[in-house]
mmCIF file of C-alpha atoms and ligand atoms in Angstrom:
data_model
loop_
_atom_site.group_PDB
_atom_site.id
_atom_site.type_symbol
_atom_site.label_atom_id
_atom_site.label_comp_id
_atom_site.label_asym_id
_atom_site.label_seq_id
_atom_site.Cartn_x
_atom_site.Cartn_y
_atom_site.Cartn_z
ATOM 1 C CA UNK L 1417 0.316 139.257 -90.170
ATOM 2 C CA UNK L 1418 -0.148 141.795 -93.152
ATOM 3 C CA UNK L 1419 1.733 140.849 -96.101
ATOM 4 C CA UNK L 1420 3.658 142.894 -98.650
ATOM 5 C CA UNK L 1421 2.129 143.183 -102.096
ATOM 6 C CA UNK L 1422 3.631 145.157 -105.103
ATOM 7 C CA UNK L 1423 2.714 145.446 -108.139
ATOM 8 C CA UNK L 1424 5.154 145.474 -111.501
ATOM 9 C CA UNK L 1425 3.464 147.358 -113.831
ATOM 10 C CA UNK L 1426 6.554 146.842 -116.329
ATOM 11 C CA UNK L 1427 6.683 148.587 -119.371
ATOM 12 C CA UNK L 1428 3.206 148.791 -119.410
ATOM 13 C CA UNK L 1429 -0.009 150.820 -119.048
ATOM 14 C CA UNK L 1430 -0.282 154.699 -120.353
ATOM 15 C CA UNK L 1431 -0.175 157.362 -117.804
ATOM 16 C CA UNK L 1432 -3.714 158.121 -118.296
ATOM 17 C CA UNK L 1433 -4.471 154.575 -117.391
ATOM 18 C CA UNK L 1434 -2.083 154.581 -114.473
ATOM 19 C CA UNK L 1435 -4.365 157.193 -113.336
ATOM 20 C CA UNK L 1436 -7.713 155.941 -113.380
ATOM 21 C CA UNK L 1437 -6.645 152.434 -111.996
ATOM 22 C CA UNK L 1438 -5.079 153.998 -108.419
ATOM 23 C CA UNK L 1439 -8.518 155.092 -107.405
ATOM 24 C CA UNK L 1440 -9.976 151.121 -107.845
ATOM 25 C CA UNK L 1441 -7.541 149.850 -106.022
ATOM 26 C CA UNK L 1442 -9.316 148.321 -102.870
ATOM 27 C CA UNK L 1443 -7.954 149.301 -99.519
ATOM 28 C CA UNK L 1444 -6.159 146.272 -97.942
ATOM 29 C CA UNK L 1445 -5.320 145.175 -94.699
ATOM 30 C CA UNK L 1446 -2.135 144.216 -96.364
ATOM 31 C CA UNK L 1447 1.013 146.488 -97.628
ATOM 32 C CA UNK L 1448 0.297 147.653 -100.777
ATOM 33 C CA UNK L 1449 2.861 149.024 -103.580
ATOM 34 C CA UNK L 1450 2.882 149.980 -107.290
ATOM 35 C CA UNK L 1451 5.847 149.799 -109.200
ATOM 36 C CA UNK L 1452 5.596 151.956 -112.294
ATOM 37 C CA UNK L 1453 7.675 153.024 -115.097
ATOM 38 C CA UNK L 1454 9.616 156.705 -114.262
ATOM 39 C CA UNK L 1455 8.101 158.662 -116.851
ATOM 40 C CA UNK L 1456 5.032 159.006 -114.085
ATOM 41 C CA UNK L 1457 6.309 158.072 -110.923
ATOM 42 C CA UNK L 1458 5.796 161.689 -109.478
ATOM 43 C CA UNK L 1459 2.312 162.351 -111.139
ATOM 44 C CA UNK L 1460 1.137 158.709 -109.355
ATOM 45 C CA UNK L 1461 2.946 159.753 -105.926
ATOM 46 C CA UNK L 1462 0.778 162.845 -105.681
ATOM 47 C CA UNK L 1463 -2.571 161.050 -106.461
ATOM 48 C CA UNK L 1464 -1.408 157.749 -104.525
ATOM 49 C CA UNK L 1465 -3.673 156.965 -100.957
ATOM 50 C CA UNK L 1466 -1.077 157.098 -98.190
ATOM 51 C CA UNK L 1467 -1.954 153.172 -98.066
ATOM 52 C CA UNK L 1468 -0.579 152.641 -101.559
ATOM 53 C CA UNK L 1469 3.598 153.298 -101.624
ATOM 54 C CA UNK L 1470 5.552 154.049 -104.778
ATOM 55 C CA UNK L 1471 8.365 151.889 -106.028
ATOM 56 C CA UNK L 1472 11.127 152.207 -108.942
ATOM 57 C CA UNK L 1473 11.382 149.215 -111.456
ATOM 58 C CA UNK L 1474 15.361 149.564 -110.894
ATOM 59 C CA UNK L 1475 18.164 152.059 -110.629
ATOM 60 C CA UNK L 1476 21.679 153.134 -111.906
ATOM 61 C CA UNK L 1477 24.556 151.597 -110.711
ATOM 62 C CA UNK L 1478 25.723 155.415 -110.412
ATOM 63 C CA UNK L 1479 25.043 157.837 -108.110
ATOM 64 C CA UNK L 1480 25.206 160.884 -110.648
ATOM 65 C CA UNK L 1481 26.840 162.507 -113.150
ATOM 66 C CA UNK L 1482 27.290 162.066 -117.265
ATOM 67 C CA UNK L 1483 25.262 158.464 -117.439
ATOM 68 C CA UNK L 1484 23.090 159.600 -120.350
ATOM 69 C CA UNK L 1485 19.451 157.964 -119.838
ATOM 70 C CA UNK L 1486 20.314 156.586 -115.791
ATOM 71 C CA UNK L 1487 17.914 157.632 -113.169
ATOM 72 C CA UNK L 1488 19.954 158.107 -110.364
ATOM 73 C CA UNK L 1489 18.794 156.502 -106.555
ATOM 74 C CA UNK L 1490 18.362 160.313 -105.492
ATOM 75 C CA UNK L 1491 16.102 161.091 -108.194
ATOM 76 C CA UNK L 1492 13.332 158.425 -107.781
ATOM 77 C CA UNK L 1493 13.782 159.167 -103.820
ATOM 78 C CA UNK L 1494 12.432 162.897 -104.852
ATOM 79 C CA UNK L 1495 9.782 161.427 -107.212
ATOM 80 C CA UNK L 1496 8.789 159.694 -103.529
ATOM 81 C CA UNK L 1497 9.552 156.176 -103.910
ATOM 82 C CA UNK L 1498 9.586 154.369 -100.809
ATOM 83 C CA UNK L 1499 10.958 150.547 -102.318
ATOM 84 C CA UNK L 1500 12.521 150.022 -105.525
ATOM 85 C CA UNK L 1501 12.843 146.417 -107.200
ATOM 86 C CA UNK L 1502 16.247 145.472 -108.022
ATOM 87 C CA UNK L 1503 18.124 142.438 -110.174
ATOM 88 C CA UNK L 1504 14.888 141.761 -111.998
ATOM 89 C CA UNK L 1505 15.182 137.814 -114.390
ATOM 90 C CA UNK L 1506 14.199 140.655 -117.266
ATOM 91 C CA UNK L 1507 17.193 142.798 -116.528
ATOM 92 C CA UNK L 1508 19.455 140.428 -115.556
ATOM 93 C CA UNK L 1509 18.874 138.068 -118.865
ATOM 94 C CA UNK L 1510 17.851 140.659 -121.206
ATOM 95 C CA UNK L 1511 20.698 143.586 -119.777
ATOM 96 C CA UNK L 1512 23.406 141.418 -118.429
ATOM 97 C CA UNK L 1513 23.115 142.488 -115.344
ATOM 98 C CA UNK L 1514 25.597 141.158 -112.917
ATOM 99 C CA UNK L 1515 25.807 140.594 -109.265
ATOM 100 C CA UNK L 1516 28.162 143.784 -108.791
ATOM 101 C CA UNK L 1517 25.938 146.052 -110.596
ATOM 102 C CA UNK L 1518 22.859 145.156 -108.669
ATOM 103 C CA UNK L 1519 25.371 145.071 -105.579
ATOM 104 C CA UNK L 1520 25.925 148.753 -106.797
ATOM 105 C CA UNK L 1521 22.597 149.503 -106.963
ATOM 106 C CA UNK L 1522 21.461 148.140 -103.664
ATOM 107 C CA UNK L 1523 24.337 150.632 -101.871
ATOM 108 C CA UNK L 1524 23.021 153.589 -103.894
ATOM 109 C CA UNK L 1525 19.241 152.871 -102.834
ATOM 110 C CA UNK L 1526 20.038 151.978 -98.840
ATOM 111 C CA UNK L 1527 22.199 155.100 -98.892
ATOM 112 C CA UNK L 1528 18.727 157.092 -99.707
ATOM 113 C CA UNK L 1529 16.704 155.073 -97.648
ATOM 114 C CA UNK L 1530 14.895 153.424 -100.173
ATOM 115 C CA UNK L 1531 13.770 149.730 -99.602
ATOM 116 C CA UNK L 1532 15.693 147.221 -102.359
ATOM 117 C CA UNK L 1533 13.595 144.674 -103.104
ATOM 118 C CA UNK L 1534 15.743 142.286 -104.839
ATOM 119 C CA UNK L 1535 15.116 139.391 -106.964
ATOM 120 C CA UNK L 1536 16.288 136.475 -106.897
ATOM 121 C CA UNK L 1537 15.965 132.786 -108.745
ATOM 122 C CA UNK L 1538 17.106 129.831 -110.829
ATOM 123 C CA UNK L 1539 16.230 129.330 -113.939
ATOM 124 C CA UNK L 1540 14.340 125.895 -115.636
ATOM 125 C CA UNK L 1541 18.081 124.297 -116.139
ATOM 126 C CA UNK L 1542 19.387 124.896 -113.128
ATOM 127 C CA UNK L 1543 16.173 123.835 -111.505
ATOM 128 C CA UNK L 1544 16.496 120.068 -113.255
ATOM 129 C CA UNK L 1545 20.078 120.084 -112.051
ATOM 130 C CA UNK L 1546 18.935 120.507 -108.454
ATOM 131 C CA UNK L 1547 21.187 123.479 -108.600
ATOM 132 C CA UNK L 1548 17.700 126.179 -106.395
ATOM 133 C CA UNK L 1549 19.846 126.308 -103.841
ATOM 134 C CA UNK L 1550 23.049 126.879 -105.048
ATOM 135 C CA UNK L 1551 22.116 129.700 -107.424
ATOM 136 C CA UNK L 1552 20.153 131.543 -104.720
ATOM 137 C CA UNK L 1553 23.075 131.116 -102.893
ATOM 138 C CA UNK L 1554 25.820 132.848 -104.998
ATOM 139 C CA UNK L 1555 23.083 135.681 -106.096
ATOM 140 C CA UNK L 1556 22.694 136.840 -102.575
ATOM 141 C CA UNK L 1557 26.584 136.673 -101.961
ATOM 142 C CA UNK L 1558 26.649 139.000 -104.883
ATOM 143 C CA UNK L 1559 24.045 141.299 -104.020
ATOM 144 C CA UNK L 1560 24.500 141.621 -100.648
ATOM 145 C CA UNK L 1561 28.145 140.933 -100.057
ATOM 146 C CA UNK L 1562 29.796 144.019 -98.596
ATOM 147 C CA UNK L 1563 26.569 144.768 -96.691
ATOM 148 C CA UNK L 1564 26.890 144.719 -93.062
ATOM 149 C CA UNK L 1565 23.441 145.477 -91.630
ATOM 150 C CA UNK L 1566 20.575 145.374 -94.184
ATOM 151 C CA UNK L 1567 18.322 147.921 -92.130
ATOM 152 C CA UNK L 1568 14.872 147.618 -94.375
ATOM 153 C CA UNK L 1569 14.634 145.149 -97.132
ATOM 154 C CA UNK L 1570 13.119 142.900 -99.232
ATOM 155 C CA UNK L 1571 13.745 139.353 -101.184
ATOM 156 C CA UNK L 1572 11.541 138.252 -103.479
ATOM 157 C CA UNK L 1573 12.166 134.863 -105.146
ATOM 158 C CA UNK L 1574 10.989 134.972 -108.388
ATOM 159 C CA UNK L 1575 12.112 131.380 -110.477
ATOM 160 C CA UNK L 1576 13.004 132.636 -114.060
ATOM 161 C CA UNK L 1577 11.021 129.832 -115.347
ATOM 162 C CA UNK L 1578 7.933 130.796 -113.374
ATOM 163 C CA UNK L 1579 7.572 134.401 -114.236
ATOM 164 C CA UNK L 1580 4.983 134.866 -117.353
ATOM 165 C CA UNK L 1581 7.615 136.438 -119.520
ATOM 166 C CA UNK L 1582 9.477 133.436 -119.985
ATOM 167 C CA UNK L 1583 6.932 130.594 -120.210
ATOM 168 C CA UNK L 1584 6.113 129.472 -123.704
ATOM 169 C CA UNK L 1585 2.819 128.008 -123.715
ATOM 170 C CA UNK L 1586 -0.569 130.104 -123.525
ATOM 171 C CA UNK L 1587 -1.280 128.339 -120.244
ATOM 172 C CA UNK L 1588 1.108 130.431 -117.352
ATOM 173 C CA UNK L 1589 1.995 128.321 -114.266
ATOM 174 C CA UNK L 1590 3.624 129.370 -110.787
ATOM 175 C CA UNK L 1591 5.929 127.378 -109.046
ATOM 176 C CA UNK L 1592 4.095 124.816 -106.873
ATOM 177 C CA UNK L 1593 3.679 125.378 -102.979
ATOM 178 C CA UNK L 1594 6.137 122.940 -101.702
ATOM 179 C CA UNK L 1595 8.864 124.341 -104.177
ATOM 180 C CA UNK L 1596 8.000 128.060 -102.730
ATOM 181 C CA UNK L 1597 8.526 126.795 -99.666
ATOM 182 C CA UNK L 1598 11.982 125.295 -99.733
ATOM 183 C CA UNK L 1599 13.215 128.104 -101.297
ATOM 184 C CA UNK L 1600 11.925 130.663 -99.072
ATOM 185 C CA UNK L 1601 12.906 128.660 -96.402
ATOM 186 C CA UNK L 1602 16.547 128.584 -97.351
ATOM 187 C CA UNK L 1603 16.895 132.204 -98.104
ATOM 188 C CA UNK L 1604 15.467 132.858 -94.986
ATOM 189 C CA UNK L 1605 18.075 130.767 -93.254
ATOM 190 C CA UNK L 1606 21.019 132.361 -95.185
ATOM 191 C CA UNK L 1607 19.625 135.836 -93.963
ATOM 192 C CA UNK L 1608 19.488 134.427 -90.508
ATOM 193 C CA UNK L 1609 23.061 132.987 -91.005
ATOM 194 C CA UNK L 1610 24.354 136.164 -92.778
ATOM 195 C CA UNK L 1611 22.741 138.885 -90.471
ATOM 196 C CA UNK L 1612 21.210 137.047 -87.405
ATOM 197 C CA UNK L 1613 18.680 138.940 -85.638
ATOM 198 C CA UNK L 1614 18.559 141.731 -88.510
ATOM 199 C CA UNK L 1615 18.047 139.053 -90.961
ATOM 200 C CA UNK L 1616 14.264 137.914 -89.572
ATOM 201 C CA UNK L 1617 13.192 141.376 -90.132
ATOM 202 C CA UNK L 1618 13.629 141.006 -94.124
ATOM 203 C CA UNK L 1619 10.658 139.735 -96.221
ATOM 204 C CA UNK L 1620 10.704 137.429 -98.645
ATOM 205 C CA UNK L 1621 8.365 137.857 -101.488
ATOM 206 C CA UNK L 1622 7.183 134.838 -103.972
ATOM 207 C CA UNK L 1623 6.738 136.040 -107.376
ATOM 208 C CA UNK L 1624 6.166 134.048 -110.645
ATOM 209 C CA UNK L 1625 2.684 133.836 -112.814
ATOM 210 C CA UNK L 1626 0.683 134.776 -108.971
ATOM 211 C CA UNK L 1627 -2.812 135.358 -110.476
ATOM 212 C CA UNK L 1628 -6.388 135.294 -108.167
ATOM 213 C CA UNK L 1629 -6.727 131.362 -109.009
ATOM 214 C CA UNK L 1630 -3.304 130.383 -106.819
ATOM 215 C CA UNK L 1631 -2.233 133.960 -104.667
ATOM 216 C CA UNK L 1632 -4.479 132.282 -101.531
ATOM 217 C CA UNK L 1633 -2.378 129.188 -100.812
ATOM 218 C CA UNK L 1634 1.123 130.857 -102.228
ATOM 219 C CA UNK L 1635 -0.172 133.936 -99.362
ATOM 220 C CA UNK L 1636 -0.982 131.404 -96.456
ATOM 221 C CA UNK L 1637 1.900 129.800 -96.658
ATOM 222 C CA UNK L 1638 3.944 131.074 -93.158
ATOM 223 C CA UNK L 1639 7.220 131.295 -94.936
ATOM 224 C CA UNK L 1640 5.941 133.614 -97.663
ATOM 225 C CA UNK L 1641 5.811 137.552 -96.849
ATOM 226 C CA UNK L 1642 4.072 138.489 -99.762
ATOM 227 C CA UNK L 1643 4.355 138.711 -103.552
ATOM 228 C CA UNK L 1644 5.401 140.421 -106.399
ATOM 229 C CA UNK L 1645 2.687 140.370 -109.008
ATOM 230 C CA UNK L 1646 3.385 140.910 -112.703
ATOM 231 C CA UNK L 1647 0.909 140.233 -115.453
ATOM 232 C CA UNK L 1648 -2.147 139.976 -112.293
ATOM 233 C CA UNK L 1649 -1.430 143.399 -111.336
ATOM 234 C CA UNK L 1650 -2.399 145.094 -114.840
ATOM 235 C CA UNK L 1651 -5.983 144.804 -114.167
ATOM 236 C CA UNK L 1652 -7.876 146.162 -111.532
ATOM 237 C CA UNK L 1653 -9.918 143.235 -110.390
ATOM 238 C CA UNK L 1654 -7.331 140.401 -110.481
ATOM 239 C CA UNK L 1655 -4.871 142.491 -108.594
ATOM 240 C CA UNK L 1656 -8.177 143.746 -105.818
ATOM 241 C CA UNK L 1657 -8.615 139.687 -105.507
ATOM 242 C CA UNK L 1658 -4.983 138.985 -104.969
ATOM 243 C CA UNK L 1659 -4.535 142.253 -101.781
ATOM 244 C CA UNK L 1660 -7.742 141.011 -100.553
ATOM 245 C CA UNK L 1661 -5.506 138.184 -98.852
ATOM 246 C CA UNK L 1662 -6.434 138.107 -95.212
HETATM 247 P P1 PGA T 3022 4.443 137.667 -113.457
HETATM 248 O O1 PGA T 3022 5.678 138.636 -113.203
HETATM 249 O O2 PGA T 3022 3.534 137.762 -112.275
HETATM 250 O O3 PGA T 3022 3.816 138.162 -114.721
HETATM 251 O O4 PGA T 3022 5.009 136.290 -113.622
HETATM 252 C C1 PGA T 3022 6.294 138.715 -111.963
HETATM 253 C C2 PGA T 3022 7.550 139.515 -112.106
HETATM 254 O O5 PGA T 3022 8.175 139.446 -113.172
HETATM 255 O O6 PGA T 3022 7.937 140.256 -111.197
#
């Protein structure tokens, strides 16, 4: 089965840059997306193989009007994003963003047909409490609350103390394979409890520090749909090695 692989460029790389990496990028048997900052969304779109899909970093909580410096769900559907990554660690620590905002959010994007992909994780205390399961728990309650029937969508579990940004040392670890596992295996089970059949059709993502040294046996495993790839994904031939997945 292909997997789903997207790319979060962050607040990084020029446009010019942007534009001479889409070209390198190998073709994969696997999904491929880029998600880049707005200021070039619609410049990448038009130079993008049909292989490659767009997707936002994140979204207002609005739908339109006087919300100086928002980018409304509308908007990056015209720039031709097809997924857009939602309750990002980075936003939620560094924004405050709560569960009702990115609730919000997710309502504004599904009304547009665009694909949430939205994060979820513990961070390195709650982890030592044995509290995984719990937080993941009361995030997707949030999120996904009033939502009936999902349609298209996508988890990714990204453990707050697993993602680059937040790891102290020089040396950048993911979270192990068994710990991937038990936490994609309970989300999966709360989608399957929360929207039965629908619920199997979601994918769950692993992201967190996935480089070309560890993306092979975080890929293989059968309970992970694909990743989200931070730091990896800003050069060409770390990000080729990690789509190359077959
Ligand atoms: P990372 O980022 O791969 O650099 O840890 C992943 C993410 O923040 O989505």
């Amino acid at each position: 089965m292909s997997k789903l692989i997207i790319a979060n460029w962050k607040m990084n790389m020029s446009a010019k840059a942007a534009m001479n990496f889409i070209p390198k990028i190998i073709k994969s048997k696997n999904l491929v997306a880029v998600a880049a900052p707005y200021t070039y969304l619609k410049r990448l779109q038009n130079k993008l193989p049909k292989y490659i899909k767009l997707s936002g970093q994140d979204v207002s909580v609005y739908e339109s009007g006087s919300k100086t410096g928002d980018i409304s769900a509308k908007m990056l559907k015209e720039t031709g994003c097809a997924y857009c990554i939602v309750g990002h660690s980075e936003r939620r620590i560094f924004k405050h963003e709560t569960d009702k905002e990115i609730n919000d959010k997710i309502l504004n994007l599904l009304k547009v047909k665009i694909i949430p992909v939205l994060c979820v994780g513990e961070n390195i205390s709650q982890k030592r409490l044995g509290q995984t399961n719990k937080v993941l728990s009361k995030q997707l309650d949030g999120a996904l609350n009033n939502i009936k029937k999902p349609g298209n969508f996508v988890i990714a579990y990204e453990p707050v103390w697993a993602i680059t940004t937040f790891q102290k040392g020089k040396i950048k670890k993911s979270a192990s394979v068994q710990d991937i596992k038990l936490a994609h295996v309970f989300i999966k089970q709360w989608l399957n409890k929360h929207f039965g059949r629908e619920g199997k059709k979601i994918m769950v993502l692993y992201g967190g520090t996935v480089n070309p040294k560890n993306s092979f046996d975080i890929l293989k495993l059968k309970e992970v749909d694909g990743a989200l790839v931070g730091a990896a994904s800003l050069k060409v031939s770390s990000f080729n090695a990690i789509i190359k997945f077959n």
